GROMACS .gro file of C-alpha atoms in nm:
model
  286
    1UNK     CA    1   0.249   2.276  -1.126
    2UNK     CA    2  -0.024   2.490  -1.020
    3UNK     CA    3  -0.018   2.835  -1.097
    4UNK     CA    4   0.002   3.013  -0.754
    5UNK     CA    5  -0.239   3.326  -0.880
    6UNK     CA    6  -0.475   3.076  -0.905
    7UNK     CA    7  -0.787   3.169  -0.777
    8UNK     CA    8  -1.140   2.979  -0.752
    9UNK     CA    9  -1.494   2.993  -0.552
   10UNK     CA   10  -1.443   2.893  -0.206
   11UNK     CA   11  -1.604   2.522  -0.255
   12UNK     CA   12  -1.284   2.473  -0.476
   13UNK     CA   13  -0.975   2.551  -0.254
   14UNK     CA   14  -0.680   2.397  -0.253
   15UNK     CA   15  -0.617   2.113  -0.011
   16UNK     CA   16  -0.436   1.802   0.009
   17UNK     CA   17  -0.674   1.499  -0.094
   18UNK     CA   18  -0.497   1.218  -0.251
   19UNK     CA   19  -0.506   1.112  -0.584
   20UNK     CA   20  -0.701   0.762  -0.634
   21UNK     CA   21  -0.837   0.549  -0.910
   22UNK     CA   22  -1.173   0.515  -0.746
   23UNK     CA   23  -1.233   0.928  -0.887
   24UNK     CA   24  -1.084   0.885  -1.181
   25UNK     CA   25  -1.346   0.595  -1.264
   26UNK     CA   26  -1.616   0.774  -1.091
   27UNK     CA   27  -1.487   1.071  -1.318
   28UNK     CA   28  -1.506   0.830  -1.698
   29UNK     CA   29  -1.763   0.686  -1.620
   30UNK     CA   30  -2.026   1.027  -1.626
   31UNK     CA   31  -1.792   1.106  -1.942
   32UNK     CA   32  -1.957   0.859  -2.102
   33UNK     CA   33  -2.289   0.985  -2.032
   34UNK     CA   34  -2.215   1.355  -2.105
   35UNK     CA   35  -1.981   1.635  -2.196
   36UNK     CA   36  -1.843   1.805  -1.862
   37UNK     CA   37  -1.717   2.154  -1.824
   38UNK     CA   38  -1.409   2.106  -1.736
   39UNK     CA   39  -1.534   2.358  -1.410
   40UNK     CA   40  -1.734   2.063  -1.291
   41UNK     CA   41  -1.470   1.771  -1.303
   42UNK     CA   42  -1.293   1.964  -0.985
   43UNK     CA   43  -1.576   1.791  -0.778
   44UNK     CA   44  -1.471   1.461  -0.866
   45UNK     CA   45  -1.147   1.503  -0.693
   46UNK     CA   46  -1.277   1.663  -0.363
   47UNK     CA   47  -1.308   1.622  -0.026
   48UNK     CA   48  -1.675   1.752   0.101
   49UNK     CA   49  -1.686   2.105  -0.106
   50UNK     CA   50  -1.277   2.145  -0.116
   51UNK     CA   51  -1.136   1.997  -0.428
   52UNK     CA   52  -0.789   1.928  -0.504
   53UNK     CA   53  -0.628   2.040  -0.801
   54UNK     CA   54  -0.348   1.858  -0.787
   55UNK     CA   55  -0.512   1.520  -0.795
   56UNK     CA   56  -0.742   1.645  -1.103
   57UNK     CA   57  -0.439   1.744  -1.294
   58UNK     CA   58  -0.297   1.398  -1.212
   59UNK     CA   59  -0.655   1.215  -1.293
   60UNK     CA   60  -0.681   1.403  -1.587
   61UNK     CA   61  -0.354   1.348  -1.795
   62UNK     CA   62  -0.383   0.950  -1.685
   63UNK     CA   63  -0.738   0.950  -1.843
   64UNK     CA   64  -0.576   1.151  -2.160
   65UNK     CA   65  -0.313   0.884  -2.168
   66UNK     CA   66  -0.543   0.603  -2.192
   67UNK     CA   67  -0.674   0.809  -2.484
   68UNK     CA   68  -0.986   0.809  -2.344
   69UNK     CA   69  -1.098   1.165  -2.293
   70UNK     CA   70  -1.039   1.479  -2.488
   71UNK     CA   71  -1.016   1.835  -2.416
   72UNK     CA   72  -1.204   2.088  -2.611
   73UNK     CA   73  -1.244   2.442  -2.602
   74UNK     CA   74  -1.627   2.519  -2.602
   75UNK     CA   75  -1.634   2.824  -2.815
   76UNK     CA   76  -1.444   2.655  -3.132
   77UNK     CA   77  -1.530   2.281  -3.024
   78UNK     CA   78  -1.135   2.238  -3.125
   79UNK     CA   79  -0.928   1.963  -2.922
   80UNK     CA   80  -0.640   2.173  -2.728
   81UNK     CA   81  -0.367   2.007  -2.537
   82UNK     CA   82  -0.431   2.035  -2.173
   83UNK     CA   83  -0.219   2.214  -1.958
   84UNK     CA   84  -0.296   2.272  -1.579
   85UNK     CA   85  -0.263   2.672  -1.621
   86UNK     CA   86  -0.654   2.623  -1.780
   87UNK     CA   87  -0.793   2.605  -1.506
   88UNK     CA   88  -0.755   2.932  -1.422
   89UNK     CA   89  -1.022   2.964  -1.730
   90UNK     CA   90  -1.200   2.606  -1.702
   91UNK     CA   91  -1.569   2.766  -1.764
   92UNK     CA   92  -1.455   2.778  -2.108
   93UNK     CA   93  -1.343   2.387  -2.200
   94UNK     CA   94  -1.483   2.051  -2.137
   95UNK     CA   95  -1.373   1.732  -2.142
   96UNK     CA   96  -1.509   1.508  -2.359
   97UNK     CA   97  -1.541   1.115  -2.386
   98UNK     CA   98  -1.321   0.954  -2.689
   99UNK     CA   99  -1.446   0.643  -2.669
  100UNK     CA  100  -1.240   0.257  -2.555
  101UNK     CA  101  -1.126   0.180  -2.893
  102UNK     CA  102  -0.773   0.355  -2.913
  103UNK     CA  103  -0.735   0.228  -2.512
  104UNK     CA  104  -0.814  -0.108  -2.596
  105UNK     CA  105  -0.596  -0.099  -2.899
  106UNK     CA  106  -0.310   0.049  -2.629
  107UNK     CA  107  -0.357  -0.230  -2.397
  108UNK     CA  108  -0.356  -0.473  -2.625
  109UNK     CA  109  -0.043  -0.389  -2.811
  110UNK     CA  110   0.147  -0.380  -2.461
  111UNK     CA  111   0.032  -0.720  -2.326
  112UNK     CA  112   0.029  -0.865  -2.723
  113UNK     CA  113   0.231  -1.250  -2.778
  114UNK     CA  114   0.410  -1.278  -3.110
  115UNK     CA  115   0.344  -1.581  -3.353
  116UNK     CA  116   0.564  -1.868  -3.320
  117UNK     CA  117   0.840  -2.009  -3.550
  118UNK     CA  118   0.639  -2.304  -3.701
  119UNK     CA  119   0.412  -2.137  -3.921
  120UNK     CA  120   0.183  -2.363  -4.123
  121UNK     CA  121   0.022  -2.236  -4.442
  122UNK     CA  122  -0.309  -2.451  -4.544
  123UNK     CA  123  -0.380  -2.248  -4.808
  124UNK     CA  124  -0.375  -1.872  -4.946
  125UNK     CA  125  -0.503  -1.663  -4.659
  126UNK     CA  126  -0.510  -1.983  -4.419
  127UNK     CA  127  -0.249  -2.061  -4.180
  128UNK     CA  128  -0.209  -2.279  -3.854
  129UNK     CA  129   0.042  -2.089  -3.556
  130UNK     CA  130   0.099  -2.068  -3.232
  131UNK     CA  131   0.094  -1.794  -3.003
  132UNK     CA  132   0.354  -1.765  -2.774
  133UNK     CA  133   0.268  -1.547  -2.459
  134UNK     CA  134   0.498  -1.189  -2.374
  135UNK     CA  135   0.603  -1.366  -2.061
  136UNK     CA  136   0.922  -1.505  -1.931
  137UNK     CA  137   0.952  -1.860  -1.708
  138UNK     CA  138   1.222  -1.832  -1.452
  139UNK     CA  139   1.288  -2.245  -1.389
  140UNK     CA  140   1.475  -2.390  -1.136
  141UNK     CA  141   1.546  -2.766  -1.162
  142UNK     CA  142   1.430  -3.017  -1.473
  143UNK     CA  143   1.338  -2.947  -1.809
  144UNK     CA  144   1.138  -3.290  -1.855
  145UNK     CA  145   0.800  -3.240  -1.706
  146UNK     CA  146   0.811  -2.868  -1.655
  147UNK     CA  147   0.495  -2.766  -1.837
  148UNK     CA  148   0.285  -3.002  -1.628
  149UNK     CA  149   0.426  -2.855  -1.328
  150UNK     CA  150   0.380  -2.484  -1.484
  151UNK     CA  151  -0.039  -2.612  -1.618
  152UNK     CA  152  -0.105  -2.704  -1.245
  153UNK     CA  153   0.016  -2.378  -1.074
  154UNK     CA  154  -0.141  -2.164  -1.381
  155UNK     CA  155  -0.473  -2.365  -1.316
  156UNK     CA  156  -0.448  -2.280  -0.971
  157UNK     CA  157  -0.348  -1.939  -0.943
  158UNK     CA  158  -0.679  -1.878  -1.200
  159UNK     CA  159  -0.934  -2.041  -0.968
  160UNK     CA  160  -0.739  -1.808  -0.658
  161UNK     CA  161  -0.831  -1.563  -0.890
  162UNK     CA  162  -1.201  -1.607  -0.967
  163UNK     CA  163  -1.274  -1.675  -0.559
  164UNK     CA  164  -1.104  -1.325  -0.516
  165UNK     CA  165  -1.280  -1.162  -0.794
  166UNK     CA  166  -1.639  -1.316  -0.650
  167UNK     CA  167  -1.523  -1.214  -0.265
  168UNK     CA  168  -1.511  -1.546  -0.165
  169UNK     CA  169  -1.280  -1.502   0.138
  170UNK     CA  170  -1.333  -1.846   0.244
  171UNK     CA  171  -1.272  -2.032  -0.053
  172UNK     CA  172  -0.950  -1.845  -0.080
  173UNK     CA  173  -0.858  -1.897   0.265
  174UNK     CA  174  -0.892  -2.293   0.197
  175UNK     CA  175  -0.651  -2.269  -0.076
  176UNK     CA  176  -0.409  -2.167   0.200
  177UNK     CA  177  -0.101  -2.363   0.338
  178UNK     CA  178  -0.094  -2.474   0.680
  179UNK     CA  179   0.163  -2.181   0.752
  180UNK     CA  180  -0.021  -1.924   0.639
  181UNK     CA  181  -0.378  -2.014   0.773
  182UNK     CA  182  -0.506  -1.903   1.106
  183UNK     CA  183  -0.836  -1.793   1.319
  184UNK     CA  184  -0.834  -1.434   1.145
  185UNK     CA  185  -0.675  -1.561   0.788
  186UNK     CA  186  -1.003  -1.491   0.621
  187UNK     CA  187  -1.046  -1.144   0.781
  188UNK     CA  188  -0.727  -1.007   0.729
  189UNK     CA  189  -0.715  -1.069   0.322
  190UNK     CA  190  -1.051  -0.923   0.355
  191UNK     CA  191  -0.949  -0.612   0.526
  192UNK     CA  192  -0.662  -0.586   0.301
  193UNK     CA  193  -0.919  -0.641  -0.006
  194UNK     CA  194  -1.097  -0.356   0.076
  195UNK     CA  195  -0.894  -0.145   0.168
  196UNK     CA  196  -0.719  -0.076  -0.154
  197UNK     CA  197  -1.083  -0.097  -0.334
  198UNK     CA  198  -1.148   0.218  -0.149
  199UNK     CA  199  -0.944   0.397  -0.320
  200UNK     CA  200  -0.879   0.192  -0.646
  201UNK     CA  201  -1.216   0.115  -0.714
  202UNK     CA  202  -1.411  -0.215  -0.728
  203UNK     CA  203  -1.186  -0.526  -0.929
  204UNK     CA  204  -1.476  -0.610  -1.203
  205UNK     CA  205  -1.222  -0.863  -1.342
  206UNK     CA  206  -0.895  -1.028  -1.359
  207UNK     CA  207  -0.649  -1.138  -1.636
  208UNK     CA  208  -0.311  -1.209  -1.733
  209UNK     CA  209  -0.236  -1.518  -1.570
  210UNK     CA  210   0.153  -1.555  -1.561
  211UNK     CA  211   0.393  -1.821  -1.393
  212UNK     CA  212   0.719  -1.590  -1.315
  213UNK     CA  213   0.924  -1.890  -1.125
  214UNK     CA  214   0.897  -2.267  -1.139
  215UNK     CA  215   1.022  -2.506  -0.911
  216UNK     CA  216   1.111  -2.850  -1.044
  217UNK     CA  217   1.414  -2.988  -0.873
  218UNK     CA  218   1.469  -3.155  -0.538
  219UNK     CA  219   1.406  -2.804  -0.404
  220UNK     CA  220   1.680  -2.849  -0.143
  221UNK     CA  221   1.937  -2.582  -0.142
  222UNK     CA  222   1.904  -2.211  -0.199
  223UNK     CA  223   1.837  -2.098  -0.539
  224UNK     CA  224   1.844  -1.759  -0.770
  225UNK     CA  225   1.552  -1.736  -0.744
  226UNK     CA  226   1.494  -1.729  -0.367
  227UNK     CA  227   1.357  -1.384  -0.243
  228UNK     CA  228   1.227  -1.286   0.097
  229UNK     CA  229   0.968  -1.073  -0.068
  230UNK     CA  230   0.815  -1.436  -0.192
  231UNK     CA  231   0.931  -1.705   0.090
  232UNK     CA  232   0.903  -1.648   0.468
  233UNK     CA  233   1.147  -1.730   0.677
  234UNK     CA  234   1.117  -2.075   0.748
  235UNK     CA  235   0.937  -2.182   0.422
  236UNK     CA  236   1.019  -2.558   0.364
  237UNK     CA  237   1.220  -2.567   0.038
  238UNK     CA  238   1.097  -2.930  -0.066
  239UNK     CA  239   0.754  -2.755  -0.090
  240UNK     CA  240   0.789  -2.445  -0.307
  241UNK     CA  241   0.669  -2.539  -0.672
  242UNK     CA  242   0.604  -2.167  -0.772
  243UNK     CA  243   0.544  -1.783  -0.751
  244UNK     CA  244   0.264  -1.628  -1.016
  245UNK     CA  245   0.081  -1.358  -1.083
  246UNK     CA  246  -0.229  -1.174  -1.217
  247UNK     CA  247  -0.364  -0.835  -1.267
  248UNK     CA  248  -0.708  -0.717  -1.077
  249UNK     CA  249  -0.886  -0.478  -1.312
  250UNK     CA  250  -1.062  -0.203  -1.163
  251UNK     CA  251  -1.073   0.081  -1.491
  252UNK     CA  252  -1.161  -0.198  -1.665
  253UNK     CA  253  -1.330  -0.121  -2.070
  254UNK     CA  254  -1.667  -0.266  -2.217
  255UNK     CA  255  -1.459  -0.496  -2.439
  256UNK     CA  256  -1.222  -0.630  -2.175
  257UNK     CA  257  -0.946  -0.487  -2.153
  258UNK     CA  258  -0.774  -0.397  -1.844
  259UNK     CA  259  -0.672  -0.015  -1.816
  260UNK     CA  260  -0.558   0.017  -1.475
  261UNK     CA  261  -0.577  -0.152  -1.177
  262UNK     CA  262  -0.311  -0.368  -0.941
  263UNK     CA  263  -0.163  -0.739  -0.978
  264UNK     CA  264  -0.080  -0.974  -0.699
  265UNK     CA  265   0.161  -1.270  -0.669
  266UNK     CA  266   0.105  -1.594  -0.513
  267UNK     CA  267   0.372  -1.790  -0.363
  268UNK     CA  268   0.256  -2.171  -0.407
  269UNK     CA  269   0.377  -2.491  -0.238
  270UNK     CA  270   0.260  -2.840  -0.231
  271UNK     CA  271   0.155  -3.013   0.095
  272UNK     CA  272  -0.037  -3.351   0.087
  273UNK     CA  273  -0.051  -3.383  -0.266
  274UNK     CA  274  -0.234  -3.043  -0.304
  275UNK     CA  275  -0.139  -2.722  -0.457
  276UNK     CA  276  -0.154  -2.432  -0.177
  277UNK     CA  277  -0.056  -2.042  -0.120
  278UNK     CA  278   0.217  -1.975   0.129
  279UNK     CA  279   0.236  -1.623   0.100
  280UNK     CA  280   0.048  -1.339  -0.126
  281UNK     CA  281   0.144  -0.968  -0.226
  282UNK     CA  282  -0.055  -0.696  -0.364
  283UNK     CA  283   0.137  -0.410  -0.572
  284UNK     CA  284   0.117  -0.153  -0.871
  285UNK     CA  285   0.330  -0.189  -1.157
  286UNK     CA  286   0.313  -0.356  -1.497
   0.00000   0.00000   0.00000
């Protein structure tokens, strides 16, 4: 919380200005240049001259959880823990950039597969394994042919991806099903685009390509996996193959790795032969 004797110039009052990503990658990013006193970062979370305190305490700690910042007080050059009651002396500590590598390492270790069963040694120090992705494969239907079903949809849901990533609205709107396509299809995932890049910041990348649900059965009754939050009313069973996802990196390091951002699922069906997207989400989360 923040301390109510709090008291700062008048370019620095308290309002309410919500916390985004956007400032807390404008924020990193002239970390990496210099050393800020940690009296200057309040105009990275500010509306005009009135900066909210709130949202730098919140920008702060998520940048010191990424380990990519430190706190240090000037006078000893000692890291300190941050607390939000120093800002009622910020002239005398700065934030200072830690470098990616610990963040990367973080990332990494959450998103990390594990090395199969069948491990092949060649010869001391030389071995042949397979890596076996974090995810999980909900499957409705038949075993036999599954992973060709699941290499089609993951193929597709990565070109989706790279047309979104490039802003091609159009190519993404042609990978739409009849249901979903209409005069202002292309418009309105544009809008809704950029929109959350206001505030989350431009996606440089995307990654983590996942199939969550197949479907490889007859696709004629209702299933466990049904969910209204994936199929419209009035989807046509006999076309739903599958719903996957990917994450849109907007805090996004040199070597990589994704540090924050969103993910969106697609909902895919299969008209004519061709793979197509019935229905598409954007949300937070991991």
């Amino acid at each position: 919380m923040i301390p109510g004797s709090l008291r700062l110039p008048r370019w620095q009052e308290l309002i309410t200005v919500p916390h985004t990503l956007a400032r807390e990658k404008n924020l990193l990013h002239a970390l990496v240049a210099r050393d800020l006193p940690l009296s200057e970062v309040f105009g990275y979370f500010a509306s005009g001259k009135k900066a909210d305190l709130q949202a730098a305490e919140l920008g702060i700690r998520r940048l010191l959880s990424h380990q990519l910042i430190e706190l240090r007080q000037l006078s000893s050059r000692e890291q300190v823990d941050f607390d939000a009651e120093l800002f009622q002396c910020a002239e005398d500590y700065q934030l200072v950039f830690a470098g990616y590598g610990a963040g990367e390492w973080q990332v990494a270790a959450r998103n990390k597969g594990r090395l199969g069963p069948n491990i092949e040694q060649i010869s001391e120090h030389h071995y042949l394994a397979a890596v076996e992705t974090a995810s999980l494969l909900d499957l409705d239907g038949r075993l036999e042919d599954a992973t060709v079903l699941f290499e089609r949809v993951r193929a597709f849901t990565h070109r989706f991806a790279l047309h979104l990533i490039k802003a091609e609205y159009g190519a993404l709107v042609r990978q739409f099903s009849r249901d979903l396509r209409c005069d202002d299809a292309e418009q309105r995932i544009r809008d809704k685009l950029q929109r959350r890049q206001k505030t989350e910041g431009t996606y440089e990348i995307f990654d983590h390509v996942a199939v969550a649900n197949l479907y490889n059965g007859l696709g004629r009754r209702a299933t466990p996996l049904d969910d209204p939050d994936w199929w419209p009313k009035g989807t046509d069973r006999k076309s739903r193959r599958a719903v996957t996802c990917f994450q849109l990196g907007s805090l996004v390091t040199p070597g990589g790795a994704i540090l924050d951002g969103c993910y969106m699922s697609l909902s895919i069906v299969e008209e004519d032969g061709l793979l197509r997207v019935r229905h598409y989400r954007l949300y937070t989360g991991n």
